[in-house]
Structures are given as C-alpha cells and as structure tokens.
Amino acid sequence: MSSSTSPFPEQIELSGEGLVLRDWTEADLAAMPALFDHPDIAYWTPIVSPFDEAAARARLDRDRQLRAEGTAVLLAITVDGGAPLGEVMLRRSPEGTEIGYAVGPAHRGRRLAVRAVRVMAAYAFEQLGADQVILELEAENAASVAVATQTGFRLLDVPPITGTEKGRPYVLQTWGLTPPLTIGAHDFHAKARSRRADAV
C-alpha cells in the first residue's frame, strides 16, 4: 500500500492531556534502549529483547514502513515534544483498531499510559472514524489492566487470543472503548501534517 492510500499522514503530532505525542526521529535512537530494555517490557510486550541501539534503528525503520503501509503508527510519548518517555501505538487490523503502549521504567507513576491512550483513542475516533478501539491484554498484567479500567475500556465478551511470544504462551483478553470519549475541548488538539504541507 503506498503512502497516498495510507490513512496516516507522513507526520503526526497529537497533543492533549498534558502530553505531546510525536513521531520518533533519529535523534531519539540513543534514548530508546533506556525506555525499552527492561525485563517487564520484555515479558509483557512483543518489543525485542535485549533492546540496544541497533534494535532502536530497526524499530524506527519498521515504524516508518508500517506507517507507509497504513498498518500502524507509533508515537513517542512526551510532555512537551522533547525527550521521549515511552511509546503509544495505534494499529489497524482485522480484529479492530488496536492501541498499545510502553512507558520507560524511570517515568512510571505519572499516568503517562492512561493519558496517552486517551489522546490516541480520541485521534482514532475523530480523525480515522473508528467506532471502537481495543486493547489486547493479559489478565495477569495488572498495570495494563489498570490502564484499561482508568481510561474507560470494558472487557469484551469475545474469545481469548492465544499464542506464543518469545518462547512463552500467552492468553490475551480484549477490552473495548467506544465514543464519545470525554477529553476537555481545550485540552485536546490533533495536528496531522500531510506530505504536501511539509514539502513547502
């Protein structure tokens, strides 16, 4: 799928809930291992482990490929557009419009995942026309289940998703959120810049 048919613009910046979600850049490569090279991220997510700068480079390249294909968008979680504190993902799949996230261990306890999920969900509803967004979580992942409940998701009555990742079996529950999503009108702003606009 070419970028002309992708539902995602070449550059995206979303702001709201006291956060700025922005594109990853080459300038972030050195910071990414401190965010993602951690045992619980290795255990609960498909992010490669160990995660070094080579893995960061591969992830940035994969991010850009998925964006161009219209499959997924991965954005850095920041408070001001500067240093990355984690990542939030939106993926379009047969199962639905899925959100995922990971917050660096040094930046937890600030409700970053809750806030980032809310902003990304608002983008999915308002800009992509999604009628539902989903989270796929393991029931034992208490931190992610807390994010789901705090952002208003509800556990859906659908069959669990089973598989094996990194040599261990997993069972995923599906949580769903439908609009309207209450985000203060003055606290949410989506800026999606097109290739044409950036060419000038």
mmCIF file of C-alpha atoms in Angstrom:
data_model
loop_
_atom_site.group_PDB
_atom_site.id
_atom_site.type_symbol
_atom_site.label_atom_id
_atom_site.label_comp_id
_atom_site.label_asym_id
_atom_site.label_seq_id
_atom_site.Cartn_x
_atom_site.Cartn_y
_atom_site.Cartn_z
ATOM 1 C CA MET A 1 0.000 0.000 0.000
ATOM 2 C CA SER A 2 1.501 3.328 -0.973
ATOM 3 C CA SER A 3 1.638 6.393 1.277
ATOM 4 C CA SER A 4 -1.024 8.020 -0.914
ATOM 5 C CA THR A 5 -3.541 5.394 0.220
ATOM 6 C CA SER A 6 -2.404 5.190 3.851
ATOM 7 C CA PRO A 7 -4.905 6.574 6.375
ATOM 8 C CA PHE A 8 -1.951 8.038 8.280
ATOM 9 C CA PRO A 9 -0.188 11.248 7.225
ATOM 10 C CA GLU A 10 3.561 11.188 6.854
ATOM 11 C CA GLN A 11 3.973 13.237 10.035
ATOM 12 C CA ILE A 12 1.704 13.235 13.080
ATOM 13 C CA GLU A 13 1.688 15.245 16.282
ATOM 14 C CA LEU A 14 -1.108 14.895 18.819
ATOM 15 C CA SER A 15 -1.464 16.975 21.950
ATOM 16 C CA GLY A 16 -3.809 16.739 24.902
ATOM 17 C CA GLU A 17 -3.995 15.559 28.500
ATOM 18 C CA GLY A 18 -0.760 17.444 29.190
ATOM 19 C CA LEU A 19 1.142 15.365 26.611
ATOM 20 C CA VAL A 20 2.579 15.732 23.134
ATOM 21 C CA LEU A 21 2.657 12.519 21.105
ATOM 22 C CA ARG A 22 5.105 12.914 18.250
ATOM 23 C CA ASP A 23 6.961 10.968 15.593
ATOM 24 C CA TRP A 24 10.109 9.114 16.544
ATOM 25 C CA THR A 25 13.248 10.530 14.913
ATOM 26 C CA GLU A 26 16.899 9.563 14.538
ATOM 27 C CA ALA A 27 17.662 11.910 17.454
ATOM 28 C CA ASP A 28 15.736 9.511 19.735
ATOM 29 C CA LEU A 29 17.743 6.399 18.925
ATOM 30 C CA ALA A 30 20.205 6.783 21.806
ATOM 31 C CA ALA A 31 17.364 7.278 24.334
ATOM 32 C CA MET A 32 15.247 4.299 23.266
ATOM 33 C CA PRO A 33 17.217 1.490 24.996
ATOM 34 C CA ALA A 34 16.696 3.105 28.423
ATOM 35 C CA LEU A 35 12.960 3.079 27.733
ATOM 36 C CA PHE A 36 12.541 -0.401 26.275
ATOM 37 C CA ASP A 37 15.416 -2.582 27.534
ATOM 38 C CA HIS A 38 13.653 -3.676 30.706
ATOM 39 C CA PRO A 39 12.512 -7.103 31.990
ATOM 40 C CA ASP A 40 8.807 -6.310 32.262
ATOM 41 C CA ILE A 41 8.670 -4.762 28.786
ATOM 42 C CA ALA A 42 10.470 -7.846 27.507
ATOM 43 C CA TYR A 43 7.934 -10.071 29.286
ATOM 44 C CA TRP A 44 4.630 -8.324 28.564
ATOM 45 C CA THR A 45 5.217 -6.868 25.087
ATOM 46 C CA PRO A 46 6.483 -8.103 21.717
ATOM 47 C CA ILE A 47 9.256 -5.474 21.775
ATOM 48 C CA VAL A 48 12.562 -7.201 21.053
ATOM 49 C CA SER A 49 14.853 -8.033 23.974
ATOM 50 C CA PRO A 50 17.617 -7.185 24.635
ATOM 51 C CA PHE A 51 16.931 -3.735 23.184
ATOM 52 C CA ASP A 52 20.023 -1.803 22.074
ATOM 53 C CA GLU A 53 20.655 0.985 19.561
ATOM 54 C CA ALA A 54 20.601 -1.495 16.678
ATOM 55 C CA ALA A 55 17.152 -2.611 17.845
ATOM 56 C CA ALA A 56 16.135 1.043 18.077
ATOM 57 C CA ARG A 57 17.220 1.644 14.486
ATOM 58 C CA ALA A 58 15.306 -1.417 13.310
ATOM 59 C CA ARG A 59 12.209 -0.299 15.242
ATOM 60 C CA LEU A 60 12.315 3.193 13.720
ATOM 61 C CA ASP A 61 12.639 1.712 10.225
ATOM 62 C CA ARG A 62 9.772 -0.697 10.914
ATOM 63 C CA ASP A 63 7.647 2.154 12.280
ATOM 64 C CA ARG A 64 8.076 4.093 9.036
ATOM 65 C CA GLN A 65 7.291 1.024 6.930
ATOM 66 C CA LEU A 66 4.086 0.296 8.871
ATOM 67 C CA ARG A 67 3.043 3.953 8.610
ATOM 68 C CA ALA A 68 3.526 3.952 4.838
ATOM 69 C CA GLU A 69 1.563 0.707 4.526
ATOM 70 C CA GLY A 70 -1.287 2.180 6.561
ATOM 71 C CA THR A 71 -0.988 -0.593 9.155
ATOM 72 C CA ALA A 72 0.193 1.212 12.283
ATOM 73 C CA VAL A 73 1.547 4.421 13.730
ATOM 74 C CA LEU A 74 3.985 4.519 16.665
ATOM 75 C CA LEU A 75 4.466 7.804 18.505
ATOM 76 C CA ALA A 76 6.830 8.890 21.259
ATOM 77 C CA ILE A 77 5.125 9.960 24.485
ATOM 78 C CA THR A 78 6.476 13.330 25.652
ATOM 79 C CA VAL A 79 5.238 16.145 27.855
ATOM 80 C CA ASP A 80 6.480 18.963 25.641
ATOM 81 C CA GLY A 81 7.571 17.471 22.320
ATOM 82 C CA GLY A 82 11.077 16.875 23.679
ATOM 83 C CA ALA A 83 12.546 13.860 25.446
ATOM 84 C CA PRO A 84 10.659 10.577 24.860
ATOM 85 C CA LEU A 85 9.211 8.907 27.942
ATOM 86 C CA GLY A 86 7.563 5.922 26.268
ATOM 87 C CA GLU A 87 5.563 4.932 23.206
ATOM 88 C CA VAL A 88 1.931 4.607 22.173
ATOM 89 C CA MET A 89 0.838 2.661 19.109
ATOM 90 C CA LEU A 90 -2.298 2.556 17.011
ATOM 91 C CA ARG A 91 -2.684 -0.454 14.713
ATOM 92 C CA ARG A 92 -5.394 -1.198 12.192
ATOM 93 C CA SER A 93 -6.094 -4.933 11.958
ATOM 94 C CA PRO A 94 -8.947 -7.353 11.201
ATOM 95 C CA GLU A 95 -9.623 -7.510 14.960
ATOM 96 C CA GLY A 96 -10.167 -3.752 15.123
ATOM 97 C CA THR A 97 -8.331 -0.508 15.796
ATOM 98 C CA GLU A 98 -5.870 -1.530 18.498
ATOM 99 C CA ILE A 99 -3.856 0.646 20.875
ATOM 100 C CA GLY A 100 -0.679 -0.461 22.625
ATOM 101 C CA TYR A 101 1.812 1.328 24.860
ATOM 102 C CA ALA A 102 5.024 1.056 26.827
ATOM 103 C CA VAL A 103 6.380 3.564 29.345
ATOM 104 C CA GLY A 104 10.031 3.724 30.329
ATOM 105 C CA PRO A 105 10.689 2.461 33.873
ATOM 106 C CA ALA A 106 12.077 5.825 35.027
ATOM 107 C CA HIS A 107 8.866 7.605 34.037
ATOM 108 C CA ARG A 108 6.146 5.489 35.597
ATOM 109 C CA GLY A 109 3.692 6.653 38.235
ATOM 110 C CA ARG A 110 2.706 9.744 36.212
ATOM 111 C CA ARG A 111 -0.342 8.276 34.424
ATOM 112 C CA LEU A 112 1.502 8.635 31.117
ATOM 113 C CA ALA A 113 -0.035 5.485 29.621
ATOM 114 C CA VAL A 114 -3.563 6.461 30.684
ATOM 115 C CA ARG A 115 -3.200 9.929 29.194
ATOM 116 C CA ALA A 116 -1.511 8.723 26.001
ATOM 117 C CA VAL A 117 -4.189 6.082 25.408
ATOM 118 C CA ARG A 118 -6.910 8.704 25.809
ATOM 119 C CA VAL A 119 -5.292 11.049 23.283
ATOM 120 C CA MET A 120 -4.671 8.237 20.792
ATOM 121 C CA ALA A 121 -8.230 6.957 21.181
ATOM 122 C CA ALA A 122 -9.578 10.456 20.526
ATOM 123 C CA TYR A 123 -7.443 10.603 17.359
ATOM 124 C CA ALA A 124 -8.831 7.244 16.225
ATOM 125 C CA PHE A 125 -12.424 8.359 16.780
ATOM 126 C CA GLU A 126 -12.144 11.903 15.440
ATOM 127 C CA GLN A 127 -9.627 11.574 12.613
ATOM 128 C CA LEU A 128 -9.944 7.940 11.495
ATOM 129 C CA GLY A 129 -13.661 7.414 12.114
ATOM 130 C CA ALA A 130 -13.136 4.345 14.304
ATOM 131 C CA ASP A 131 -16.299 3.150 16.026
ATOM 132 C CA GLN A 132 -14.330 1.255 18.678
ATOM 133 C CA VAL A 133 -10.742 0.963 19.840
ATOM 134 C CA ILE A 134 -9.400 -2.096 21.611
ATOM 135 C CA LEU A 135 -6.652 -3.160 23.968
ATOM 136 C CA GLU A 136 -5.404 -6.756 23.993
ATOM 137 C CA LEU A 137 -4.071 -7.569 27.466
ATOM 138 C CA GLU A 138 -3.045 -10.497 29.609
ATOM 139 C CA ALA A 139 -5.247 -10.699 32.699
ATOM 140 C CA GLU A 140 -2.131 -11.086 34.877
ATOM 141 C CA ASN A 141 -0.690 -7.775 33.641
ATOM 142 C CA ALA A 142 -2.128 -5.716 36.489
ATOM 143 C CA ALA A 143 -0.590 -2.418 35.358
ATOM 144 C CA SER A 144 -2.121 -2.646 31.887
ATOM 145 C CA VAL A 145 -5.487 -3.776 33.238
ATOM 146 C CA ALA A 146 -5.423 -0.688 35.460
ATOM 147 C CA VAL A 147 -4.773 1.497 32.407
ATOM 148 C CA ALA A 148 -7.750 -0.109 30.656
ATOM 149 C CA THR A 149 -10.132 0.494 33.535
ATOM 150 C CA GLN A 150 -8.906 4.029 34.198
ATOM 151 C CA THR A 151 -9.448 5.024 30.574
ATOM 152 C CA GLY A 152 -12.982 3.631 30.431
ATOM 153 C CA PHE A 153 -12.395 0.415 28.490
ATOM 154 C CA ARG A 154 -14.610 -2.558 29.290
ATOM 155 C CA LEU A 155 -13.810 -6.239 28.958
ATOM 156 C CA LEU A 156 -15.483 -7.608 25.825
ATOM 157 C CA ASP A 157 -17.265 -10.944 25.662
ATOM 158 C CA VAL A 158 -15.128 -12.364 22.875
ATOM 159 C CA PRO A 159 -12.901 -15.456 22.729
ATOM 160 C CA PRO A 160 -9.401 -15.003 24.149
ATOM 161 C CA ILE A 161 -6.437 -14.710 21.799
ATOM 162 C CA THR A 162 -3.779 -17.344 22.407
ATOM 163 C CA GLY A 163 -0.293 -17.733 21.071
ATOM 164 C CA THR A 164 3.387 -17.924 21.902
ATOM 165 C CA GLU A 165 5.786 -14.973 22.074
ATOM 166 C CA LYS A 166 9.485 -15.160 22.955
ATOM 167 C CA GLY A 167 9.090 -18.792 23.935
ATOM 168 C CA ARG A 168 6.213 -18.389 26.388
ATOM 169 C CA PRO A 169 2.489 -18.910 25.866
ATOM 170 C CA TYR A 170 0.079 -16.017 26.326
ATOM 171 C CA VAL A 171 -3.681 -15.529 26.587
ATOM 172 C CA LEU A 172 -4.994 -12.080 25.692
ATOM 173 C CA GLN A 173 -8.301 -10.585 26.733
ATOM 174 C CA THR A 174 -9.875 -7.910 24.525
ATOM 175 C CA TRP A 175 -11.026 -4.638 26.061
ATOM 176 C CA GLY A 176 -13.084 -2.119 24.086
ATOM 177 C CA LEU A 177 -13.823 1.602 24.177
ATOM 178 C CA THR A 178 -16.470 3.379 22.104
ATOM 179 C CA PRO A 179 -17.091 7.103 21.625
ATOM 180 C CA PRO A 180 -17.803 9.596 22.922
ATOM 181 C CA LEU A 181 -14.537 9.953 24.797
ATOM 182 C CA THR A 182 -14.597 12.874 27.200
ATOM 183 C CA ILE A 183 -11.493 14.991 26.729
ATOM 184 C CA GLY A 184 -11.723 18.691 27.527
ATOM 185 C CA ALA A 185 -12.176 20.754 24.383
ATOM 186 C CA HIS A 186 -9.230 22.956 25.318
ATOM 187 C CA ASP A 187 -7.032 20.023 26.242
ATOM 188 C CA PHE A 188 -7.032 18.016 23.025
ATOM 189 C CA HIS A 189 -5.610 19.089 19.710
ATOM 190 C CA ALA A 190 -4.640 16.858 16.825
ATOM 191 C CA LYS A 191 -2.241 18.089 14.186
ATOM 192 C CA ALA A 192 -1.747 15.728 11.275
ATOM 193 C CA ARG A 193 0.613 17.218 8.733
ATOM 194 C CA SER A 194 0.490 15.907 5.209
ATOM 195 C CA ARG A 195 3.433 15.233 2.911
ATOM 196 C CA ARG A 196 2.365 18.146 0.689
ATOM 197 C CA ALA A 197 2.303 20.603 3.586
ATOM 198 C CA ASP A 198 5.786 19.597 4.671
ATOM 199 C CA ALA A 199 7.197 19.853 1.168
ATOM 200 C CA VAL A 200 6.982 23.630 1.073
#
